[in-house]
PDB file of C-alpha atoms in Angstrom:
ATOM      1  CA  MET A   9      -0.308  -0.019   0.340  1.00 41.00           C
ATOM      2  CA  LYS A  10       1.141   3.151  -1.311  1.00 42.00           C
ATOM      3  CA  ASP A  11       2.149   5.682   1.519  1.00 41.00           C
ATOM      4  CA  SER A  12      -0.964   7.417   2.027  1.00 41.00           C
ATOM      5  CA  THR A  13      -2.507   4.657   3.177  1.00 40.00           C
ATOM      6  CA  SER A  14      -0.076   4.801   7.142  1.00 39.00           C
ATOM      7  CA  GLU A  15      -3.189   4.174   8.252  1.00 44.00           C
ATOM      8  CA  LEU A  16      -4.981   1.343   7.016  1.00 42.00           C
ATOM      9  CA  ALA A  17      -2.929  -2.818   6.894  1.00 36.00           C
ATOM     10  CA  THR A  18      -1.017  -3.874   3.552  1.00 36.00           C
ATOM     11  CA  GLU A  19      -2.915  -6.703   3.586  1.00 38.00           C
ATOM     12  CA  ILE A  20      -5.301  -6.028  -0.141  1.00 34.00           C
ATOM     13  CA  SER A  21      -5.577  -7.997  -2.778  1.00 36.00           C
ATOM     14  CA  PRO A  22      -3.517  -6.715  -6.151  1.00 36.00           C
ATOM     15  CA  PHE A  23      -7.183  -6.646  -7.345  1.00 52.00           C
ATOM     16  CA  LEU A  24      -7.392  -4.619 -10.625  1.00 66.00           C
ATOM     17  CA  TYR A  25      -6.627  -0.202 -10.352  1.00 87.00           C
ATOM     18  CA  LEU A  26      -7.685  -1.439  -6.069  1.00 93.00           C
ATOM     19  CA  GLU A  27      -4.398  -0.348  -4.480  1.00 92.00           C
ATOM     20  CA  GLU A  28      -4.305   2.384  -5.856  1.00 95.00           C
ATOM     21  CA  VAL A  29      -7.804   4.101  -5.940  1.00 97.00           C
ATOM     22  CA  THR A  30      -8.700   2.878  -1.799  1.00 97.00           C
ATOM     23  CA  ALA A  31      -4.676   4.898  -1.877  1.00 97.00           C
ATOM     24  CA  THR A  32      -5.930   7.577  -3.183  1.00 98.00           C
ATOM     25  CA  ALA A  33      -9.715   7.651  -1.028  1.00 98.00           C
ATOM     26  CA  VAL A  34      -7.491   7.787   2.022  1.00 98.00           C
ATOM     27  CA  GLU A  35      -5.604  10.449  -0.029  1.00 98.00           C
ATOM     28  CA  ALA A  36      -8.480  12.307  -0.872  1.00 98.00           C
ATOM     29  CA  GLY A  37     -10.485  12.284   3.373  1.00 98.00           C
ATOM     30  CA  LYS A  38      -6.859  13.944   4.680  1.00 97.00           C
ATOM     31  CA  LEU A  39      -7.454  16.586   2.710  1.00 97.00           C
ATOM     32  CA  ILE A  40     -10.929  16.299   3.480  1.00 97.00           C
ATOM     33  CA  LEU A  41     -10.170  16.929   7.224  1.00 96.00           C
ATOM     34  CA  ARG A  42      -8.512  19.676   6.972  1.00 94.00           C
ATOM     35  CA  HIS A  43     -11.121  21.393   6.783  1.00 94.00           C
ATOM     36  CA  ARG A  44     -13.359  20.297   9.438  1.00 90.00           C
ATOM     37  CA  ARG A  45     -13.154  23.485  11.268  1.00 84.00           C
ATOM     38  CA  ASP A  46     -13.770  25.621   8.818  1.00 83.00           C
ATOM     39  CA  ALA A  47     -16.489  23.631   6.642  1.00 82.00           C
ATOM     40  CA  ARG A  48     -17.746  26.540   5.407  1.00 81.00           C
ATOM     41  CA  VAL A  49     -20.622  26.205   2.120  1.00 83.00           C
ATOM     42  CA  ILE A  50     -19.189  28.771  -0.578  1.00 79.00           C
ATOM     43  CA  ALA A  51     -21.297  27.628  -3.697  1.00 77.00           C
ATOM     44  CA  GLU A  52     -24.685  25.975  -3.836  1.00 74.00           C
ATOM     45  CA  LYS A  53     -25.116  23.254  -7.447  1.00 70.00           C
ATOM     46  CA  GLY A  54     -28.736  22.146  -8.781  1.00 56.00           C
ATOM     47  CA  ASP A  55     -31.820  22.333  -7.691  1.00 45.00           C
ATOM     48  CA  HIS A  56     -33.168  26.089  -5.918  1.00 34.00           C
ATOM     49  CA  GLY A  57     -34.231  26.069  -2.580  1.00 36.00           C
ATOM     50  CA  LYS A  58     -33.970  23.233  -0.223  1.00 39.00           C
ATOM     51  CA  ASP A  59     -32.794  20.578  -2.196  1.00 49.00           C
ATOM     52  CA  ALA A  60     -29.076  22.848  -3.951  1.00 62.00           C
ATOM     53  CA  SER A  61     -26.361  21.210  -2.747  1.00 79.00           C
ATOM     54  CA  PRO A  62     -23.178  22.700  -0.981  1.00 88.00           C
ATOM     55  CA  VAL A  63     -20.052  22.824  -2.137  1.00 92.00           C
ATOM     56  CA  THR A  64     -17.662  23.618  -0.244  1.00 92.00           C
ATOM     57  CA  ALA A  65     -14.070  23.637  -0.191  1.00 93.00           C
ATOM     58  CA  ALA A  66     -13.475  20.351   1.111  1.00 95.00           C
ATOM     59  CA  ASP A  67     -15.643  19.458  -1.954  1.00 95.00           C
ATOM     60  CA  LEU A  68     -12.898  20.931  -4.185  1.00 95.00           C
ATOM     61  CA  GLU A  69     -10.312  19.790  -2.982  1.00 96.00           C
ATOM     62  CA  SER A  70     -11.087  17.471  -3.146  1.00 98.00           C
ATOM     63  CA  ASN A  71     -11.932  16.620  -6.127  1.00 98.00           C
ATOM     64  CA  GLU A  72      -9.283  17.863  -8.043  1.00 98.00           C
ATOM     65  CA  CYS A  73      -6.681  14.678  -6.101  1.00 98.00           C
ATOM     66  CA  ILE A  74      -8.668  11.833  -7.207  1.00 98.00           C
ATOM     67  CA  ILE A  75      -9.205  13.202 -10.934  1.00 98.00           C
ATOM     68  CA  ASN A  76      -5.117  13.968 -10.975  1.00 98.00           C
ATOM     69  CA  HIS A  77      -4.860  10.890  -9.148  1.00 97.00           C
ATOM     70  CA  LEU A  78      -7.332   9.115 -11.973  1.00 96.00           C
ATOM     71  CA  LYS A  79      -5.748  10.799 -15.125  1.00 96.00           C
ATOM     72  CA  VAL A  80      -2.243   9.328 -13.659  1.00 94.00           C
ATOM     73  CA  LEU A  81      -3.726   5.186 -13.252  1.00 91.00           C
ATOM     74  CA  ASP A  82      -4.870   5.507 -17.282  1.00 90.00           C
ATOM     75  CA  PRO A  83      -5.256   8.716 -19.087  1.00 92.00           C
ATOM     76  CA  ASP A  84      -7.753   7.481 -21.121  1.00 92.00           C
ATOM     77  CA  ILE A  85     -10.392   6.324 -19.144  1.00 94.00           C
ATOM     78  CA  PRO A  86     -13.791   8.748 -18.871  1.00 96.00           C
ATOM     79  CA  ILE A  87     -14.109  10.793 -15.575  1.00 97.00           C
ATOM     80  CA  ILE A  88     -17.322  11.800 -14.035  1.00 98.00           C
ATOM     81  CA  SER A  89     -17.234  13.161 -11.201  1.00 97.00           C
ATOM     82  CA  GLU A  90     -19.549  15.540  -9.236  1.00 96.00           C
ATOM     83  CA  GLU A  91     -17.504  18.496  -9.128  1.00 95.00           C
ATOM     84  CA  THR A  92     -16.469  18.469 -12.519  1.00 95.00           C
ATOM     85  CA  GLN A  93     -18.410  19.858 -15.661  1.00 94.00           C
ATOM     86  CA  LEU A  94     -20.460  16.815 -17.049  1.00 95.00           C
ATOM     87  CA  ALA A  95     -20.229  15.317 -20.669  1.00 96.00           C
ATOM     88  CA  ASP A  96     -23.520  15.429 -22.359  1.00 96.00           C
ATOM     89  CA  TYR A  97     -24.762  12.342 -23.312  1.00 97.00           C
ATOM     90  CA  GLU A  98     -23.791  12.217 -26.991  1.00 97.00           C
ATOM     91  CA  THR A  99     -20.544  11.870 -25.867  1.00 97.00           C
ATOM     92  CA  ARG A 100     -20.836   9.895 -22.989  1.00 97.00           C
ATOM     93  CA  LYS A 101     -23.264   6.800 -25.092  1.00 96.00           C
ATOM     94  CA  SER A 102     -20.355   5.468 -26.152  1.00 96.00           C
ATOM     95  CA  TRP A 103     -18.194   4.774 -22.892  1.00 96.00           C
ATOM     96  CA  ARG A 104     -17.782   1.404 -21.843  1.00 94.00           C
ATOM     97  CA  ARG A 105     -15.959   2.111 -19.449  1.00 94.00           C
ATOM     98  CA  PHE A 106     -15.533   5.474 -16.563  1.00 95.00           C
ATOM     99  CA  TRP A 107     -14.713   6.973 -13.130  1.00 96.00           C
ATOM    100  CA  LEU A 108     -17.388   8.504 -11.272  1.00 98.00           C
ATOM    101  CA  VAL A 109     -16.536  10.163  -8.513  1.00 98.00           C
ATOM    102  CA  ASP A 110     -18.371  11.689  -5.898  1.00 98.00           C
ATOM    103  CA  PRO A 111     -15.329  13.722  -4.113  1.00 98.00           C
ATOM    104  CA  LEU A 112     -17.546  14.030  -0.726  1.00 97.00           C
ATOM    105  CA  ASP A 113     -20.551  12.355  -0.689  1.00 96.00           C
ATOM    106  CA  GLY A 114     -22.730  13.468   2.390  1.00 92.00           C
ATOM    107  CA  THR A 115     -21.702  17.487   2.322  1.00 91.00           C
ATOM    108  CA  LYS A 116     -24.583  18.229   4.080  1.00 89.00           C
ATOM    109  CA  GLU A 117     -23.521  15.858   7.530  1.00 91.00           C
ATOM    110  CA  PHE A 118     -19.948  17.543   6.409  1.00 93.00           C
ATOM    111  CA  VAL A 119     -21.250  20.725   7.264  1.00 91.00           C
ATOM    112  CA  ARG A 120     -22.944  19.815  10.550  1.00 90.00           C
ATOM    113  CA  GLY A 121     -19.878  18.493  11.733  1.00 91.00           C
ATOM    114  CA  SER A 122     -20.734  15.188  11.904  1.00 92.00           C
ATOM    115  CA  ASP A 123     -18.951  12.265  10.860  1.00 95.00           C
ATOM    116  CA  GLU A 124     -21.004  10.540   8.321  1.00 95.00           C
ATOM    117  CA  PHE A 125     -19.689  12.020   4.995  1.00 97.00           C
ATOM    118  CA  THR A 126     -17.413   9.669   2.523  1.00 98.00           C
ATOM    119  CA  VAL A 127     -15.370   9.713  -0.478  1.00 98.00           C
ATOM    120  CA  ASN A 128     -16.858   7.520  -3.089  1.00 98.00           C
ATOM    121  CA  ILE A 129     -14.506   6.427  -5.931  1.00 98.00           C
ATOM    122  CA  ALA A 130     -16.728   3.828  -8.682  1.00 97.00           C
ATOM    123  CA  PHE A 131     -15.092   1.955 -11.942  1.00 96.00           C
ATOM    124  CA  ILE A 132     -18.194   1.254 -14.019  1.00 96.00           C
ATOM    125  CA  GLU A 133     -17.527  -1.227 -16.669  1.00 94.00           C
ATOM    126  CA  ASP A 134     -20.396  -2.151 -19.077  1.00 94.00           C
ATOM    127  CA  LEU A 135     -22.788  -0.357 -17.398  1.00 96.00           C
ATOM    128  CA  GLU A 136     -22.125  -1.956 -13.958  1.00 96.00           C
ATOM    129  CA  PRO A 137     -19.917  -0.283 -11.155  1.00 96.00           C
ATOM    130  CA  VAL A 138     -17.217  -3.486 -10.608  1.00 95.00           C
ATOM    131  CA  LEU A 139     -14.800  -1.249  -7.936  1.00 96.00           C
ATOM    132  CA  GLY A 140     -16.124   0.075  -5.803  1.00 97.00           C
ATOM    133  CA  VAL A 141     -14.408   1.820  -3.186  1.00 98.00           C
ATOM    134  CA  ILE A 142     -15.448   4.604   0.213  1.00 98.00           C
ATOM    135  CA  TYR A 143     -13.031   5.639   2.523  1.00 98.00           C
ATOM    136  CA  LEU A 144     -14.890   7.510   5.788  1.00 98.00           C
ATOM    137  CA  PRO A 145     -12.338   9.942   7.165  1.00 98.00           C
ATOM    138  CA  ALA A 146     -13.286  11.058  10.664  1.00 97.00           C
ATOM    139  CA  LYS A 147     -13.394   7.095  11.334  1.00 97.00           C
ATOM    140  CA  LYS A 148     -10.881   5.046   9.369  1.00 97.00           C
ATOM    141  CA  LEU A 149     -13.472   3.409   7.536  1.00 98.00           C
ATOM    142  CA  LEU A 150     -13.063   1.625   4.340  1.00 98.00           C
ATOM    143  CA  TYR A 151     -15.358  -0.177   2.196  1.00 98.00           C
ATOM    144  CA  TYR A 152     -14.739  -1.326  -0.316  1.00 98.00           C
ATOM    145  CA  ALA A 153     -15.289  -4.342  -2.981  1.00 97.00           C
ATOM    146  CA  GLN A 154     -14.602  -5.289  -6.714  1.00 95.00           C
ATOM    147  CA  LYS A 155     -16.815  -7.925  -9.068  1.00 94.00           C
ATOM    148  CA  GLY A 156     -16.181 -11.198  -8.319  1.00 91.00           C
ATOM    149  CA  ARG A 157     -13.274 -10.548  -5.420  1.00 94.00           C
ATOM    150  CA  GLY A 158     -16.642  -9.735  -2.467  1.00 96.00           C
ATOM    151  CA  SER A 159     -16.884  -6.600  -0.467  1.00 98.00           C
ATOM    152  CA  TRP A 160     -14.180  -6.051   2.403  1.00 98.00           C
ATOM    153  CA  LYS A 161     -14.556  -3.673   5.395  1.00 98.00           C
ATOM    154  CA  GLN A 162     -10.958  -1.870   6.948  1.00 98.00           C
ATOM    155  CA  ALA A 163     -10.574  -0.083  10.309  1.00 97.00           C
ATOM    156  CA  GLY A 164      -7.831   2.038  10.861  1.00 94.00           C
ATOM    157  CA  ARG A 165      -4.822  -0.743  11.374  1.00 90.00           C
ATOM    158  CA  ARG A 166      -6.613  -3.735  11.690  1.00 95.00           C
ATOM    159  CA  PRO A 167      -6.697  -6.590   8.581  1.00 96.00           C
ATOM    160  CA  PRO A 168      -9.336  -6.772   6.665  1.00 97.00           C
ATOM    161  CA  VAL A 169     -12.567  -8.059   7.156  1.00 98.00           C
ATOM    162  CA  GLN A 170     -15.204  -9.588   3.975  1.00 98.00           C
ATOM    163  CA  ILE A 171     -18.421  -8.540   4.763  1.00 98.00           C
ATOM    164  CA  PHE A 172     -22.072 -10.658   3.655  1.00 98.00           C
ATOM    165  CA  SER A 173     -25.418  -9.497   3.113  1.00 98.00           C
ATOM    166  CA  SER A 174     -28.235 -12.084   2.622  1.00 96.00           C
ATOM    167  CA  ILE A 175     -32.239 -12.111   1.845  1.00 96.00           C
ATOM    168  CA  PRO A 176     -34.030 -10.326   5.105  1.00 97.00           C
ATOM    169  CA  ASP A 177     -36.733 -13.469   6.013  1.00 96.00           C
ATOM    170  CA  LEU A 178     -39.900 -10.433   6.586  1.00 95.00           C
ATOM    171  CA  GLY A 179     -40.590 -13.256   9.582  1.00 96.00           C
ATOM    172  CA  GLN A 180     -38.578 -11.539  11.354  1.00 95.00           C
ATOM    173  CA  GLY A 181     -38.423  -7.977  10.788  1.00 97.00           C
ATOM    174  CA  LEU A 182     -37.024  -5.722   8.874  1.00 98.00           C
ATOM    175  CA  THR A 183     -33.804  -3.697  10.247  1.00 98.00           C
ATOM    176  CA  VAL A 184     -34.211  -0.369   7.464  1.00 98.00           C
ATOM    177  CA  VAL A 185     -31.365   2.273   7.244  1.00 98.00           C
ATOM    178  CA  GLU A 186     -32.477   5.381   5.956  1.00 96.00           C
ATOM    179  CA  SER A 187     -31.216   9.143   4.559  1.00 93.00           C
ATOM    180  CA  ARG A 188     -30.641  11.272   7.653  1.00 89.00           C
ATOM    181  CA  SER A 189     -30.666  14.607   5.696  1.00 83.00           C
ATOM    182  CA  HIS A 190     -33.577  13.257   3.111  1.00 83.00           C
ATOM    183  CA  PRO A 191     -36.738  12.023   4.874  1.00 84.00           C
ATOM    184  CA  SER A 192     -40.196  11.836   2.253  1.00 90.00           C
ATOM    185  CA  PRO A 193     -43.861  11.621   3.243  1.00 95.00           C
ATOM    186  CA  ALA A 194     -43.157   8.846   0.419  1.00 95.00           C
ATOM    187  CA  LEU A 195     -40.935   7.016   2.599  1.00 96.00           C
ATOM    188  CA  GLU A 196     -42.995   6.612   5.377  1.00 96.00           C
ATOM    189  CA  SER A 197     -45.757   5.029   3.479  1.00 96.00           C
ATOM    190  CA  TYR A 198     -43.348   2.964   1.485  1.00 96.00           C
ATOM    191  CA  LEU A 199     -42.682   1.948   5.057  1.00 96.00           C
ATOM    192  CA  LYS A 200     -46.073   1.446   6.564  1.00 96.00           C
ATOM    193  CA  ASP A 201     -46.708  -2.004   4.910  1.00 93.00           C
ATOM    194  CA  LEU A 202     -43.445  -3.049   5.918  1.00 97.00           C
ATOM    195  CA  PRO A 203     -42.845  -5.043   8.525  1.00 97.00           C
ATOM    196  CA  ILE A 204     -39.924  -2.835  10.599  1.00 97.00           C
ATOM    197  CA  LYS A 205     -38.028  -4.050  13.366  1.00 97.00           C
ATOM    198  CA  GLU A 206     -35.936  -0.857  13.544  1.00 98.00           C
ATOM    199  CA  ARG A 207     -35.173   2.474  11.766  1.00 97.00           C
ATOM    200  CA  VAL A 208     -31.504   3.564  11.604  1.00 97.00           C
ATOM    201  CA  ALA A 209     -31.116   7.003  10.078  1.00 95.00           C
ATOM    202  CA  ALA A 210     -26.858   7.695   8.624  1.00 95.00           C
ATOM    203  CA  GLY A 211     -24.857   9.718   6.262  1.00 93.00           C
ATOM    204  CA  SER A 212     -24.071   9.672   2.690  1.00 95.00           C
ATOM    205  CA  SER A 213     -23.333   6.110   1.383  1.00 97.00           C
ATOM    206  CA  LEU A 214     -22.740   4.790   4.127  1.00 97.00           C
ATOM    207  CA  LYS A 215     -26.195   3.702   3.946  1.00 98.00           C
ATOM    208  CA  PHE A 216     -25.027   1.136   1.032  1.00 98.00           C
ATOM    209  CA  CYS A 217     -22.209   0.025   3.348  1.00 98.00           C
ATOM    210  CA  LEU A 218     -24.015  -0.846   6.455  1.00 98.00           C
ATOM    211  CA  VAL A 219     -27.186  -3.196   4.786  1.00 98.00           C
ATOM    212  CA  ALA A 220     -23.951  -4.504   2.883  1.00 98.00           C
ATOM    213  CA  GLU A 221     -22.045  -6.540   6.314  1.00 98.00           C
ATOM    214  CA  GLY A 222     -25.483  -7.515   7.050  1.00 97.00           C
ATOM    215  CA  LEU A 223     -26.473  -4.546   9.923  1.00 98.00           C
ATOM    216  CA  ALA A 224     -28.929  -3.278   7.831  1.00 98.00           C
ATOM    217  CA  ASP A 225     -31.881  -5.192   5.595  1.00 98.00           C
ATOM    218  CA  ILE A 226     -33.001  -2.773   3.162  1.00 98.00           C
ATOM    219  CA  TYR A 227     -31.971   0.614   2.128  1.00 98.00           C
ATOM    220  CA  PRO A 228     -34.919   2.181   0.597  1.00 97.00           C
ATOM    221  CA  ARG A 229     -34.644   6.273  -0.471  1.00 97.00           C
ATOM    222  CA  MET A 230     -37.673   7.794  -2.494  1.00 95.00           C
ATOM    223  CA  ASN A 231     -35.602  10.963  -3.412  1.00 93.00           C
ATOM    224  CA  PRO A 232     -34.206  11.584  -6.436  1.00 94.00           C
ATOM    225  CA  THR A 233     -30.371  11.009  -6.297  1.00 96.00           C
ATOM    226  CA  MET A 234     -27.158  11.247  -8.970  1.00 97.00           C
ATOM    227  CA  GLU A 235     -25.047   8.175 -10.291  1.00 98.00           C
ATOM    228  CA  TRP A 236     -22.397   9.941  -8.881  1.00 98.00           C
ATOM    229  CA  ASP A 237     -24.043   9.496  -4.943  1.00 97.00           C
ATOM    230  CA  VAL A 238     -24.688   5.742  -5.581  1.00 98.00           C
ATOM    231  CA  ALA A 239     -21.990   3.908  -7.918  1.00 98.00           C
ATOM    232  CA  ALA A 240     -19.193   3.415  -4.768  1.00 98.00           C
ATOM    233  CA  GLY A 241     -22.360   1.401  -2.268  1.00 98.00           C
ATOM    234  CA  ASP A 242     -24.521   0.098  -5.342  1.00 98.00           C
ATOM    235  CA  CYS A 243     -20.479  -1.610  -6.400  1.00 98.00           C
ATOM    236  CA  ILE A 244     -19.964  -3.185  -2.137  1.00 98.00           C
ATOM    237  CA  TYR A 245     -24.025  -3.872  -1.568  1.00 98.00           C
ATOM    238  CA  ARG A 246     -23.838  -6.138  -5.141  1.00 98.00           C
ATOM    239  CA  ASN A 247     -20.436  -7.869  -3.809  1.00 98.00           C
ATOM    240  CA  SER A 248     -21.647  -9.420  -0.392  1.00 98.00           C
ATOM    241  CA  SER A 249     -23.932 -12.028  -1.104  1.00 97.00           C
ATOM    242  CA  ARG A 250     -22.166 -15.511  -0.223  1.00 96.00           C
ATOM    243  CA  LEU A 251     -22.945 -16.600  -3.320  1.00 93.00           C
ATOM    244  CA  GLY A 252     -23.339 -14.558  -6.425  1.00 92.00           C
ATOM    245  CA  GLN A 253     -24.538 -11.352  -6.918  1.00 96.00           C
ATOM    246  CA  ARG A 254     -27.325  -9.047  -4.900  1.00 97.00           C
ATOM    247  CA  SER A 255     -30.138  -7.674  -7.204  1.00 96.00           C
ATOM    248  CA  SER A 256     -29.666  -4.228  -7.896  1.00 97.00           C
ATOM    249  CA  SER A 257     -32.201  -1.880  -9.795  1.00 96.00           C
ATOM    250  CA  LEU A 258     -29.329   1.004 -10.111  1.00 98.00           C
ATOM    251  CA  THR A 259     -28.991   1.785 -13.593  1.00 97.00           C
ATOM    252  CA  TYR A 260     -25.438   4.013 -14.712  1.00 98.00           C
ATOM    253  CA  ASN A 261     -24.716   6.554 -17.738  1.00 98.00           C
ATOM    254  CA  LYS A 262     -27.789   7.195 -18.182  1.00 98.00           C
ATOM    255  CA  PRO A 263     -28.862  10.190 -20.375  1.00 97.00           C
ATOM    256  CA  SER A 264     -29.546  13.007 -16.782  1.00 95.00           C
ATOM    257  CA  LEU A 265     -27.167  10.887 -14.429  1.00 97.00           C
ATOM    258  CA  LYS A 266     -30.681  10.823 -12.272  1.00 96.00           C
ATOM    259  CA  ASN A 267     -31.818   7.597 -10.397  1.00 97.00           C
ATOM    260  CA  ASP A 268     -35.922   7.647  -8.545  1.00 94.00           C
ATOM    261  CA  SER A 269     -36.357   6.307  -5.972  1.00 95.00           C
ATOM    262  CA  PHE A 270     -34.966   2.664  -5.118  1.00 97.00           C
ATOM    263  CA  VAL A 271     -34.929   0.003  -2.562  1.00 97.00           C
ATOM    264  CA  ILE A 272     -31.591  -1.988  -2.059  1.00 97.00           C
ATOM    265  CA  GLY A 273     -31.799  -5.640   0.308  1.00 98.00           C
ATOM    266  CA  LEU A 274     -35.321  -7.317  -0.042  1.00 95.00           C
ATOM    267  CA  LYS A 275     -33.646  -9.202  -3.429  1.00 91.00           C
TER     268      LYS A 275
END
């Protein structure tokens, strides 16, 4: 593992690009942490009003770090990031392979002082996330997966451990993980007919990871998301099965990159 991941153990297997990408996520996370005492919103983008997405200096610095490292890995692979200008669909639609990046997922949580913000990096191949890395800088917690190689969790200096999820038994009741920042009447309507045992609120892409490691059964999201919000977590979730892959309805490289509602974990 590179020097920038000295806080993490070195036992990560040399999957395609994985060592470099995990090192990049950790380096970006360190840059983000430098801004914790001055986490001011410097711009907003997207829809106006309550759904506008905040931007901080940490978002931009993390983005620059990740983009620069991915270009060194292979300058011919396109990169889609939340903080860079999006290529039009006519250009993108022929892409077979590309990176999908959210340099600081959970900016609202970051600004509020919560620890639940992440660095998300995914590699998309043939419209499927085949590599996913999520790093929680404030917790020194790393999740990663590659298609066919399983999903893994690494806490600080400890060795990585493989994580698993399974289709829940409705008769036992469901543990639901939901967005801390995006409650909705649609979510309440969806949940009212399910046997709910517990509801857990969490921020950022951490919600995917909680399902992937079996700490939650399902993650329903009724509010819109963008592909960079979900790709790394979706990869980690998909590859958390003990046999084959978990089912996911999420799709990639759509004309708008916007996702409507989705539920992961039931199948």
